[in-house]
Short mmCIF file of C-alpha atoms and ligand atoms in Angstrom, two decimals:
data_model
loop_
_atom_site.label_atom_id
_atom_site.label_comp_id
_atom_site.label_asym_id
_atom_site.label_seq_id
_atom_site.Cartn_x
_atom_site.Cartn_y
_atom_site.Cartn_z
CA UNK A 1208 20.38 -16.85 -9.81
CA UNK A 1209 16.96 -15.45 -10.77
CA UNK A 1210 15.46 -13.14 -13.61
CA UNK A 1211 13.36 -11.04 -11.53
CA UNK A 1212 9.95 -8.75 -12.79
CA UNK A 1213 8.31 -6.45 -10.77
CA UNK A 1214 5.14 -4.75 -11.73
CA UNK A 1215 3.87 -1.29 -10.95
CA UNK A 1216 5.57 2.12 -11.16
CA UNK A 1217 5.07 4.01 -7.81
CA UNK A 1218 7.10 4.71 -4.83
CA UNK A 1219 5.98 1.07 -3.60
CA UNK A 1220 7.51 -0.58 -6.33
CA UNK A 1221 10.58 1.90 -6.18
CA UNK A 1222 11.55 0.56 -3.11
CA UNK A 1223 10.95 -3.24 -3.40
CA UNK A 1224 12.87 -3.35 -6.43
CA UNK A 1225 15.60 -0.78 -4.26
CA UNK A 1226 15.54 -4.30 -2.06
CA UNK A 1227 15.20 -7.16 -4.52
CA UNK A 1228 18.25 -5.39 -6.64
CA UNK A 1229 20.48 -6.32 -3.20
CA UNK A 1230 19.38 -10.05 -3.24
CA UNK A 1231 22.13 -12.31 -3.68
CA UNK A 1232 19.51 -14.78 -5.87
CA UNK A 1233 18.96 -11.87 -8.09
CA UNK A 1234 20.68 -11.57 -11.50
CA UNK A 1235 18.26 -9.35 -13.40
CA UNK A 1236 15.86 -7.01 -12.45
CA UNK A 1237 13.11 -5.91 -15.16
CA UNK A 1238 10.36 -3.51 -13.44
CA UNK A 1239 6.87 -2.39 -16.11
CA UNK A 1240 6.39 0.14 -15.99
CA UNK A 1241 8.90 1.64 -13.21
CA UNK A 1242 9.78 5.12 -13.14
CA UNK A 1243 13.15 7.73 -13.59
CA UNK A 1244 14.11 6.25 -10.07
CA UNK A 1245 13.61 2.82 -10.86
CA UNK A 1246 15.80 3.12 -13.58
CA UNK A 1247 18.62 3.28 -11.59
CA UNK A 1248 17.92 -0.17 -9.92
CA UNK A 1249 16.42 -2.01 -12.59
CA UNK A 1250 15.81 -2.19 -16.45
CA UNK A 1251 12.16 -1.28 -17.25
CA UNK A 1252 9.78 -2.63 -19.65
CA UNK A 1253 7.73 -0.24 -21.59
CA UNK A 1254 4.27 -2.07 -20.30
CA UNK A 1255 1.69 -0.84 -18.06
CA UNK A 1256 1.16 -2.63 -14.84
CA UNK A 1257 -2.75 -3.27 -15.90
CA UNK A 1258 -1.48 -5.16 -19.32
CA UNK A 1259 -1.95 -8.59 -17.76
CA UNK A 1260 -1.28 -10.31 -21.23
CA UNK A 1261 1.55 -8.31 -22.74
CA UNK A 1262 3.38 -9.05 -19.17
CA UNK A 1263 2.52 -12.38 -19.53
CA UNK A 1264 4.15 -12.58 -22.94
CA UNK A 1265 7.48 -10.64 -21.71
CA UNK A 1266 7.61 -12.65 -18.97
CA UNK A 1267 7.52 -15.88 -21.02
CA UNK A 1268 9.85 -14.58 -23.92
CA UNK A 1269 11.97 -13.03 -21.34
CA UNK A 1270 12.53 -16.45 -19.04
CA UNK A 1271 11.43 -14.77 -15.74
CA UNK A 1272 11.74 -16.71 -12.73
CA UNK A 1273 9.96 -14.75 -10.22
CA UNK A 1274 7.49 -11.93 -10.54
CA UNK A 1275 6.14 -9.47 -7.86
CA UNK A 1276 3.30 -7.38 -8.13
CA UNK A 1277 2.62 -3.96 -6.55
CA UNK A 1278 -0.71 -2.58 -7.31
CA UNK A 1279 -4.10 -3.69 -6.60
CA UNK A 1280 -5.56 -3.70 -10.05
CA UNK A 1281 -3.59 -6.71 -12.06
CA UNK A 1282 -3.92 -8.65 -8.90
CA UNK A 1283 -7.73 -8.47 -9.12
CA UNK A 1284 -7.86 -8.65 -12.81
CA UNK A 1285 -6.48 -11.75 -12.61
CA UNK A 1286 -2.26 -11.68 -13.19
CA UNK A 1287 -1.63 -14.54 -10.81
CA UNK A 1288 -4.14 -16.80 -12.37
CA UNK A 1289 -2.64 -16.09 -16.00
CA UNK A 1290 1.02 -16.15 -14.67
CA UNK A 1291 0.24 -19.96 -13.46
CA UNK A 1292 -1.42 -21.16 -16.20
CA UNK A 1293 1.85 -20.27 -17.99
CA UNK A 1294 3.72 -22.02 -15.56
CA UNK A 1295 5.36 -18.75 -14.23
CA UNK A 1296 6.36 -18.12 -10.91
CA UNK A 1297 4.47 -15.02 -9.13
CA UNK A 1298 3.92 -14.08 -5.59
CA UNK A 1299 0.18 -12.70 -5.24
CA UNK A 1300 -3.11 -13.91 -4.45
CA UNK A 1301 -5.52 -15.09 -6.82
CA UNK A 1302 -8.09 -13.19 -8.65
CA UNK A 1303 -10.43 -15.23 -6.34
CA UNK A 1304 -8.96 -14.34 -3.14
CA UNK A 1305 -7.59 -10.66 -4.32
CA UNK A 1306 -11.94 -9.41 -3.89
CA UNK A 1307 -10.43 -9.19 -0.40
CA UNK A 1308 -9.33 -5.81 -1.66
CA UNK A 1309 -11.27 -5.83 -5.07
CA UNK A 1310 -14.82 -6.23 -2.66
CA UNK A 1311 -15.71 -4.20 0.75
CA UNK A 1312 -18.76 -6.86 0.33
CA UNK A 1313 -16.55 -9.78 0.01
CA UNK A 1314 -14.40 -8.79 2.53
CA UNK A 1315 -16.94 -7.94 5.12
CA UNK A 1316 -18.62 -11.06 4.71
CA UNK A 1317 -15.33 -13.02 4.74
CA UNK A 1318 -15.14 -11.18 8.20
CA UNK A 1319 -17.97 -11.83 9.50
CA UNK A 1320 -17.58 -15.77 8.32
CA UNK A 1321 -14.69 -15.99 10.35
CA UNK A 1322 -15.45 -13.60 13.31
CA UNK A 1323 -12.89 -11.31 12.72
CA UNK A 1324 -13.34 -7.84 14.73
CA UNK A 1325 -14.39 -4.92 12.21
CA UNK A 1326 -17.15 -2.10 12.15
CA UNK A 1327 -21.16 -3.46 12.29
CA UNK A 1328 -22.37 -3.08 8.41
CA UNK A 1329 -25.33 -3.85 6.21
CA UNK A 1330 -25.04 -4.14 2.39
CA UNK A 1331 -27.53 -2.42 -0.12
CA UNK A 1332 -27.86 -2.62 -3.58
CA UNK A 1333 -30.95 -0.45 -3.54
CA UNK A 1334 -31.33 3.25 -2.54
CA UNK A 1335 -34.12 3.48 -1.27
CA UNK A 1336 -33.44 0.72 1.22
CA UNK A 1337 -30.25 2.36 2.40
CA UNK A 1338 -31.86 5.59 2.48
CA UNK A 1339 -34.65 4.49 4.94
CA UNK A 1340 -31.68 2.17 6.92
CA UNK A 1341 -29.94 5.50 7.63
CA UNK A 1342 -32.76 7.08 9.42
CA UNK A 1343 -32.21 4.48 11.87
CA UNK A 1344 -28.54 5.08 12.31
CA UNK A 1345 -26.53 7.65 14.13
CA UNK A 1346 -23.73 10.15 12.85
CA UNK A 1347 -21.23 9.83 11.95
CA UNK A 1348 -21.27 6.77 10.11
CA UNK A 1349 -19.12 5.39 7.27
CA UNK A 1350 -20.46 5.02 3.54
CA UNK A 1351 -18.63 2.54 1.22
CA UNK A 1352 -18.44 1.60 -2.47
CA UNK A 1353 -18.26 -1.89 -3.18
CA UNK A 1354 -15.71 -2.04 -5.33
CA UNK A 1355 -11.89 -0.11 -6.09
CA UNK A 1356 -12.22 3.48 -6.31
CA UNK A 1357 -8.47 4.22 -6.23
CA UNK A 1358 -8.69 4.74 -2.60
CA UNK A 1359 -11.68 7.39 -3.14
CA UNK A 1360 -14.21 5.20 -2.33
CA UNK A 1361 -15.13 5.40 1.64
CA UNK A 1362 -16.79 8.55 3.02
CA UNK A 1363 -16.87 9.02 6.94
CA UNK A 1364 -20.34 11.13 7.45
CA UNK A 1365 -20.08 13.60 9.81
CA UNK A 1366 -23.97 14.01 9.61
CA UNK A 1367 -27.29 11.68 8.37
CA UNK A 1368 -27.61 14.38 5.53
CA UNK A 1369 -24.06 13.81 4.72
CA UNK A 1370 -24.61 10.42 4.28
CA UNK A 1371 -27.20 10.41 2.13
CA UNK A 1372 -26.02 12.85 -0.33
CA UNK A 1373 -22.76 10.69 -0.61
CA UNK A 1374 -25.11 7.69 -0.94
CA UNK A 1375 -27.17 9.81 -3.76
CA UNK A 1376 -23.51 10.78 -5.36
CA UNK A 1377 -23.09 6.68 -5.51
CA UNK A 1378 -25.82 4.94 -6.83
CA UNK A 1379 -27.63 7.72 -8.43
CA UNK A 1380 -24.95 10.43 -9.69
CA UNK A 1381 -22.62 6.99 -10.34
CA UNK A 1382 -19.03 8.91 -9.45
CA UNK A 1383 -17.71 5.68 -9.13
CA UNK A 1384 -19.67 3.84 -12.33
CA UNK A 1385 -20.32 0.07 -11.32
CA UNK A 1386 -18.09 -0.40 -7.97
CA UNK A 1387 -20.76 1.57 -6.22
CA UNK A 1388 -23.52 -0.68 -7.48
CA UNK A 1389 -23.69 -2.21 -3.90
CA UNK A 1390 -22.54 0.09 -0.99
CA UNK A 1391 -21.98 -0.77 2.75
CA UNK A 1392 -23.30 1.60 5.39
CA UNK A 1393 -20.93 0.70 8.45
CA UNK A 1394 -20.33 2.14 12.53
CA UNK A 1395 -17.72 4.33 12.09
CA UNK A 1396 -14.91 3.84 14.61
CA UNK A 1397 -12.37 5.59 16.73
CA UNK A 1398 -8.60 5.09 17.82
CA UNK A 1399 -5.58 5.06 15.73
CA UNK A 1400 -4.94 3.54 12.73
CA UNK A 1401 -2.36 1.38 11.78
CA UNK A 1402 -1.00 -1.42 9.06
CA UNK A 1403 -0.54 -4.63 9.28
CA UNK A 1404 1.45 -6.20 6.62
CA UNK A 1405 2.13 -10.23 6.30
CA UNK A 1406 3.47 -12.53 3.77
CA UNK A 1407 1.45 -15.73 3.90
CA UNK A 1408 2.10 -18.73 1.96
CA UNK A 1409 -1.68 -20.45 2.64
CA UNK A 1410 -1.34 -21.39 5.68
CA UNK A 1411 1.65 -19.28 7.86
CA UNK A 1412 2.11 -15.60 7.99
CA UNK A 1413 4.84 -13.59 8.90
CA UNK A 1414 4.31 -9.84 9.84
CA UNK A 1415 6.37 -7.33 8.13
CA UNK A 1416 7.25 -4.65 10.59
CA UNK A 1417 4.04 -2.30 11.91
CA UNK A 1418 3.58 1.19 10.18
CA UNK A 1419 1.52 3.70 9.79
CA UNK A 1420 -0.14 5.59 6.90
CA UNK A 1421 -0.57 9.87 6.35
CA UNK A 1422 -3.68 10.02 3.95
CA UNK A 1423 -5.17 13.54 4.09
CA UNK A 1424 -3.08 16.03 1.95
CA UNK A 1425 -2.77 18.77 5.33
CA UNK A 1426 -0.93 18.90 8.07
CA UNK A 1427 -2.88 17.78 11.00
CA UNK A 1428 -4.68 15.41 8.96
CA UNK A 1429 -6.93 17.99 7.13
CA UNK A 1430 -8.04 18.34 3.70
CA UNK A 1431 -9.34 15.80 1.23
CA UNK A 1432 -7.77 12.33 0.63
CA UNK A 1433 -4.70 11.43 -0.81
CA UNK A 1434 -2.94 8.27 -2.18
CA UNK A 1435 -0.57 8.68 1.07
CA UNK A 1436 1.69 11.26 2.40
CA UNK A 1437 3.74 9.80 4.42
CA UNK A 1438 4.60 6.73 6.64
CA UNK A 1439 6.93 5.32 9.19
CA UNK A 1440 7.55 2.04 10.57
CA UNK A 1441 7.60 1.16 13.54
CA UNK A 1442 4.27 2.51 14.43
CA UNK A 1443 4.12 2.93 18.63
CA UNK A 1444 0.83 1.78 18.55
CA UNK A 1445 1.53 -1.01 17.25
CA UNK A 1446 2.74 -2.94 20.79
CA UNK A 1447 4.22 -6.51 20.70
CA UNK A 1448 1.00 -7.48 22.12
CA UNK A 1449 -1.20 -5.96 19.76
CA UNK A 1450 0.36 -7.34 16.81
CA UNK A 1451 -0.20 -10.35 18.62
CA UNK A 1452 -3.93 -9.61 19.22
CA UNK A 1453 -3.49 -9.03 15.22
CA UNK A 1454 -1.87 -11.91 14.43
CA UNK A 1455 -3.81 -14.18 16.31
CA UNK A 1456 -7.88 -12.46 15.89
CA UNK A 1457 -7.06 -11.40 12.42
CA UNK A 1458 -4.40 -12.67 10.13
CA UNK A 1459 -4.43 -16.34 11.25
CA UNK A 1460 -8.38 -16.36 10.98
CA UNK A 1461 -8.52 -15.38 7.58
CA UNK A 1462 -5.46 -17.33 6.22
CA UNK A 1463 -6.49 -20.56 7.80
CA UNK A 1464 -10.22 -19.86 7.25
CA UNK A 1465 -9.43 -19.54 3.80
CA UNK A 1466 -7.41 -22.81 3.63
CA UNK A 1467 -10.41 -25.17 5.43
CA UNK A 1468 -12.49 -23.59 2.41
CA UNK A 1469 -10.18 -24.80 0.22
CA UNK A 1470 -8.42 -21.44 -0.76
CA UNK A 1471 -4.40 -20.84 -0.15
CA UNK A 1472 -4.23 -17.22 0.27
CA UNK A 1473 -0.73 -16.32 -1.25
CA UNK A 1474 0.63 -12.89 -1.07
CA UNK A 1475 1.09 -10.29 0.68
CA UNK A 1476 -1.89 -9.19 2.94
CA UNK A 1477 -2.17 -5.63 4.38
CA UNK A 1478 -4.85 -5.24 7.31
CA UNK A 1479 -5.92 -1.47 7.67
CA UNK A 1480 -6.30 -1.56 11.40
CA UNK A 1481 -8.28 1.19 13.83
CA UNK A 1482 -6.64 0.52 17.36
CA UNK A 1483 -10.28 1.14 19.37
CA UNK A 1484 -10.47 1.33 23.01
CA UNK A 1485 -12.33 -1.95 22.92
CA UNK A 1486 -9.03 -3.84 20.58
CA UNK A 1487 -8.11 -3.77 17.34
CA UNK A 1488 -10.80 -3.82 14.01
CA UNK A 1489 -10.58 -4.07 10.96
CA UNK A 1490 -11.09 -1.01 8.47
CA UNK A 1491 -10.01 -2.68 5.23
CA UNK A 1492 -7.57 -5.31 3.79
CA UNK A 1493 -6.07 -5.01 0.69
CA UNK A 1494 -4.17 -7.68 -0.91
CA UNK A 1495 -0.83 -6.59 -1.43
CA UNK A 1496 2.07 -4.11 -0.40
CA UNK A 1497 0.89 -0.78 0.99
CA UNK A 1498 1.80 2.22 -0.42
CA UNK A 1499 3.75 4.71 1.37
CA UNK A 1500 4.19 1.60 4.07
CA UNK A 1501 6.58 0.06 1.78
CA UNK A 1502 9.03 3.01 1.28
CA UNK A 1503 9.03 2.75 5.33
CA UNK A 1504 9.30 -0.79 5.46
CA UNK A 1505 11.98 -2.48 3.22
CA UNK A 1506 14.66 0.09 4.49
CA UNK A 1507 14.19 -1.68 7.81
CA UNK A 1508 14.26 -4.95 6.75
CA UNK A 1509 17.31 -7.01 7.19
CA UNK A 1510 16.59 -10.16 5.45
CA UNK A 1511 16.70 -10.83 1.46
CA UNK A 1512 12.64 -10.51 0.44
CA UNK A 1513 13.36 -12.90 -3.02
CA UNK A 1514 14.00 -15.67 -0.15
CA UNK A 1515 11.15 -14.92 1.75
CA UNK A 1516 8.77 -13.97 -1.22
CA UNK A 1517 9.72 -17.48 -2.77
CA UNK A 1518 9.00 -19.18 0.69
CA UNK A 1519 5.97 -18.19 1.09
CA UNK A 1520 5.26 -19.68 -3.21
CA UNK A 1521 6.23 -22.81 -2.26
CA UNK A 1522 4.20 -22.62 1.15
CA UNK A 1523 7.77 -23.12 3.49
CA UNK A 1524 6.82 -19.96 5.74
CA UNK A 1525 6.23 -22.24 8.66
CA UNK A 1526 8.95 -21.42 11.26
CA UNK A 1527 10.46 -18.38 9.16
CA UNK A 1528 11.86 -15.19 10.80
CA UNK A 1529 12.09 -11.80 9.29
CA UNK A 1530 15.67 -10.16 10.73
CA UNK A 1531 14.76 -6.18 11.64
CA UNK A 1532 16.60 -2.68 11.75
CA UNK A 1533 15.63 -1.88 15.61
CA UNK A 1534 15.99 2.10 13.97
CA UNK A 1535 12.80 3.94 12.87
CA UNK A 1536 12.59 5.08 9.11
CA UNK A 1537 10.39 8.13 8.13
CA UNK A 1538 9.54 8.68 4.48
CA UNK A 1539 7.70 11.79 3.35
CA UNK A 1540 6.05 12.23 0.36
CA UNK A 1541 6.70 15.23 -2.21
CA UNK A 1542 3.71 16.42 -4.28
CA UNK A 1543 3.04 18.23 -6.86
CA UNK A 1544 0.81 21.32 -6.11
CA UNK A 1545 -2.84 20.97 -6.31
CA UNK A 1546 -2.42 16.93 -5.76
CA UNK A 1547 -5.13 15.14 -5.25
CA UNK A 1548 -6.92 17.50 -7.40
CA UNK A 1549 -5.38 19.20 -10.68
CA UNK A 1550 -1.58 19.99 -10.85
CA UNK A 1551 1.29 20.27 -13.32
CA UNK A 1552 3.67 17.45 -14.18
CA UNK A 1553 7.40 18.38 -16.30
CA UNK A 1554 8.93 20.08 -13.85
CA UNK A 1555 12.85 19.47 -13.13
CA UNK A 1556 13.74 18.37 -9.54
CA UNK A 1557 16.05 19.64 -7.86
CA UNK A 1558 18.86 18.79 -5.77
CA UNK A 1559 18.58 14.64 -5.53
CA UNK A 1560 22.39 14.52 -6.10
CA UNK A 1561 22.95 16.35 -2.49
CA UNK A 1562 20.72 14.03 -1.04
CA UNK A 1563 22.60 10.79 -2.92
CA UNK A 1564 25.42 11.98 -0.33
CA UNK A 1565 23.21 11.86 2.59
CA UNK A 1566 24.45 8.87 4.80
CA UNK A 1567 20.88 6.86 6.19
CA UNK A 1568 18.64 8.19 3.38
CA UNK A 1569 16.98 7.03 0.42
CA UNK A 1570 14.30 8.34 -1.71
CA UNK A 1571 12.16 6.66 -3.24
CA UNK A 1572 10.87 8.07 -6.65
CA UNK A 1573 6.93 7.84 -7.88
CA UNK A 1574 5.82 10.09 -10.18
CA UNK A 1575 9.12 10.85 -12.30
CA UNK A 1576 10.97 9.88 -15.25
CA UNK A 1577 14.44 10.53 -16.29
CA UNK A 1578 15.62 13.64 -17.49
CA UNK A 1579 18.26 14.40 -19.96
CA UNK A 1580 21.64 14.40 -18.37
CA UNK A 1581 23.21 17.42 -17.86
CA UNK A 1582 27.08 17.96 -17.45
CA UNK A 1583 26.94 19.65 -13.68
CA UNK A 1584 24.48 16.79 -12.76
CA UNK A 1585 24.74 12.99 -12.23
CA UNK A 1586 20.73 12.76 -13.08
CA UNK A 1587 17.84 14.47 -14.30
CA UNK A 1588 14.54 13.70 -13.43
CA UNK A 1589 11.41 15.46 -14.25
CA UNK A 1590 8.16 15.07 -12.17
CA UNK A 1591 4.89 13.17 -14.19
CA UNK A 1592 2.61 12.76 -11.23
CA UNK A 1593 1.03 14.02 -8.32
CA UNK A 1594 2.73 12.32 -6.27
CA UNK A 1595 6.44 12.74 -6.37
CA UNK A 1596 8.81 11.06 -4.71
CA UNK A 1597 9.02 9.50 -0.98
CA UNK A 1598 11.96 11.09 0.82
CA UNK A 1599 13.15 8.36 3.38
CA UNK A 1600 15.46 8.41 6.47
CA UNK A 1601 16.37 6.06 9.50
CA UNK A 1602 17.13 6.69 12.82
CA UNK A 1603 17.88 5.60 15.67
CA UNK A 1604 14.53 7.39 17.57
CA UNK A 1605 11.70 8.82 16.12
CA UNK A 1606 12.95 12.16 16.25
CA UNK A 1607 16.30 11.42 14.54
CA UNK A 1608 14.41 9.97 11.95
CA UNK A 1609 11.98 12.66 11.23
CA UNK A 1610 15.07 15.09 11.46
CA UNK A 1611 16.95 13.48 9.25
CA UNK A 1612 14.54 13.30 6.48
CA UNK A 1613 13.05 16.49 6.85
CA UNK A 1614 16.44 17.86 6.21
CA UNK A 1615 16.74 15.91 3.19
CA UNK A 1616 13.41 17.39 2.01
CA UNK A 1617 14.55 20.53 2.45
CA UNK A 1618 17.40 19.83 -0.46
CA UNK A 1619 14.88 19.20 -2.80
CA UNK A 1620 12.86 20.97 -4.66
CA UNK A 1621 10.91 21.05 -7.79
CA UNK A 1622 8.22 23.85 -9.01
CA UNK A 1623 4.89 23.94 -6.28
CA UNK A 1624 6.35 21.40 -4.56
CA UNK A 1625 4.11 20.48 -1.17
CA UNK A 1626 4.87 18.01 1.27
CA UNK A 1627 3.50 17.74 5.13
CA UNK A 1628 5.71 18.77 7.77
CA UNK A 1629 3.97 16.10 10.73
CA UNK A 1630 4.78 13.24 9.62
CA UNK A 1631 5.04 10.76 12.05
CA UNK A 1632 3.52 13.36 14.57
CA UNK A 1633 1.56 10.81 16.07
CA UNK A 1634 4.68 8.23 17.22
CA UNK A 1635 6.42 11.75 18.38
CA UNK A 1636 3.53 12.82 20.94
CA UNK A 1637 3.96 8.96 22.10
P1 AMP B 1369 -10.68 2.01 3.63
O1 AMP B 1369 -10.47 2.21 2.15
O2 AMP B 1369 -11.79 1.09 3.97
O3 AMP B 1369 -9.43 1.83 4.42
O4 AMP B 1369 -11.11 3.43 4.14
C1 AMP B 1369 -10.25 4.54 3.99
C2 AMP B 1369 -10.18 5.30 5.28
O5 AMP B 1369 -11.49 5.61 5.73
C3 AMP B 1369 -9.55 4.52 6.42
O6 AMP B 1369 -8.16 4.58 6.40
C4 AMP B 1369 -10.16 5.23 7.62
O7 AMP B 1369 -9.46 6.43 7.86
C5 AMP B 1369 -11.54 5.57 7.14
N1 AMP B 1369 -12.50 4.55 7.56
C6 AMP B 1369 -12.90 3.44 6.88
N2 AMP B 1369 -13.79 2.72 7.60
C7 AMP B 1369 -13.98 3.39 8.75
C8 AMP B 1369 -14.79 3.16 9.90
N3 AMP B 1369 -15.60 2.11 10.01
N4 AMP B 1369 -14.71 4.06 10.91
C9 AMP B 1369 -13.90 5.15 10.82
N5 AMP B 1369 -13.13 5.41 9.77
C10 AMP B 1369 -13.16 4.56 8.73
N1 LIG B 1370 -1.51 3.04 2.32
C1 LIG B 1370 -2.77 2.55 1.96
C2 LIG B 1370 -2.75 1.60 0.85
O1 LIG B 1370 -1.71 1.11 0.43
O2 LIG B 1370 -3.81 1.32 0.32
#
């Protein structure tokens, strides 16, 4: 039986401590920071998930056996590294090999290194080099910071003009401080996009069910960019033989390229795919869970994650099988108004104990905290972030699904609530 920590606070981590919590290994579950909904599953630790060193410390005086991290930013600073050299178990990549997310630059190049299929690019650390490389480009073309940005950091150019003021913005007006000190000018590309998430233990990978990702705040995919609003799994685009194509031009290329250079790659590894009418490229990798993915994702899977997390740490993925849910499963995501810009957080929300009723749905909380209890109420939670929580429903098609959950939605409500009402238009038209 195993002390279990997660780390992070989100939806993401919501919903793989919602699974660990139902692992028979699994005798206590600790998530830092967590949130109101997490509370329910697990016991949370007042630490953020960027403290590498105070989690270190609980970890150690707590006798953790296992730790999982959600978000990008521990993983780059370092968490894995530090775990190990404490003799802690953890299932992430190194700090090394987490500049697959942490660097567009590194991960390009890694690309290119191993011929993996993504967008033509150059790299500039100079403006006035980029500025003159544009002029021999064509719009619309993609402009990328270096490093994270919180998922801000990539602007698709509709125009040459556009380009260079976001290039000016950048390395001149410095929105994004040091991670733009290089920049990648790439091809932008066309098709539909889609995730590809696999556990690798250095050498294997095994594919989490496909999904697919809702970033722009607006129905119909308008408006600015958001940390996700909305996924489903599968995604239709996703055929067996593309995930194949995947697997085999992709994943495998960078796990066991990594490995000949000496590097186990150990973690979860998300491939932000664009399904072009010439095969599938690469847009991005990051190097963990995706977030709304995962609320779409572990409802579907059948078999216990601790066993196949702590497979892949002790490199035994060879041969392994993930058991699926043949249903779909739609989550949604409820914002606060305004999101991704200003908005509000302390409002009450509404109605989660009709939904706790709801047979086939789950939702997944991210931005709240718990309430105080009232007598007419099993729970109380109040909203403190823009994004709220991830409504979730399976079914047994695509429209089912999406039914289901929008009529969960509907039972909810908190003060300027906004949500998107197309989710998972794209596997409907299919
Ligand atoms: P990234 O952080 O690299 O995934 O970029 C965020 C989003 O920008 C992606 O999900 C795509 O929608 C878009 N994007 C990134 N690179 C390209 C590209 N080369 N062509 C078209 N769209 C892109
Ligand atoms: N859903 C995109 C991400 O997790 O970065």
């Amino acid at each position: 039986m195993m002390r279990i920590l997660v780390v992070g606070g989100g939806g993401r981590e919501h919903a793989l401590c919602w699974k660990i919590r139902s692992s028979p290994k699994c005798s206590k579950l600790y998530c830092a920071p967590g949130n109101g909904g997490i509370s329910q599953v697990a016991e949370l630790v007042n630490i953020k998930a960027d403290d590498i060193d105070a989690l270190v410390k609980f970890a150690k005086d707590n006798k953790i056996d296992l730790t999982v991290v959600g978000p990008e930013v521990p993983l780059t600073s370092g968490i894995v590294d530090l775990f190990q050299k404490n003799n802690l178990r953890i299932f992430g990549p190194s700090k090394d090999l987490a500049r697959i997310e942490g660097s567009k630059v590194f991960a390009k190049e890694l690309m290119k290194r191993f011929d993996v299929p993504t967008a033509d690019f150059a790299v500039f650390d100079n403006i006035d080099k980029a500025l003159s490389y544009l002029d021999t480009r064509k719009a619309p073309i993609v402009i990328k910071a270096d490093g994270l940005c919180a998922g801000k950091g990539v602007v698709v150019a509709k125009t040459i003009s556009e380009a260079k003021i976001a290039i000016t913005d950048m390395m001149v007006g410095r929105v994004f401080g040091a991670a733009a000190d290089r920049i990648i000018i790439e091809d932008c590309l066309a098709g539909e996009e889609a995730s590809i998430i696999v556990i690798s233990d250095g050498n294997t990978a095994v594919p989490l069910a496909s999904s697919q990702d809702h970033k722009r705040i607006f129905n119909g995919d308008k408006g600015p960019n958001t940390g996700g609003m909305g996924a489903y799994s599968p995604a239709p685009v996703v055929t067996e033989a593309l995930l194949k194509q995947v697997m085999d031009e992709v994943i495998d290329p960078v796990i066991k390229g990594l490995a000949k250079e000496g590097k186990k790659y150990v973690g979860a590894l998300y491939a932000g795919i664009m399904v072009t009418a010439s095969g599938p490229k690469v847009l991005e990798f990051n190097a963990r869970f995706g977030d709304p993915e995962t609320q779409a994702i572990m409802p579907r899977l059948k078999s216990d994650l601790v066993d196949v997390v702590e497979a892949a740490i002790d490199g035994k993925l060879a041969g392994y099988n993930l058991e699926w849910d043949k249903r779909f499963c739609v989550s949604v995501a409820l914002v606060a108004g305004g999101y991704p810009g200003d908005y509000l957080k302390g409002m009450e929300i509404k109605g989660l104990d009709k939904v706790r009723a709801m047979k086939d749905v789950v939702v997944f909380h991210a931005g709240t905290r718990a309430g105080t209890r009232k007598a007419d109420t099993q729970d109380t939670f109040i909203t403190t972030g823009g994004r709220v929580l991830n409504v979730t429903a399976l079914g047994s098609n695509i429209k089912g699904a999406i039914e289901l959950c929008y009529d969960a939605v509907r039972s909810i409500s908190f003060d300027k609530m906004h949500y998107r009402t197309d989710i998972g238009y794209r596997a409907l038209k299919k």
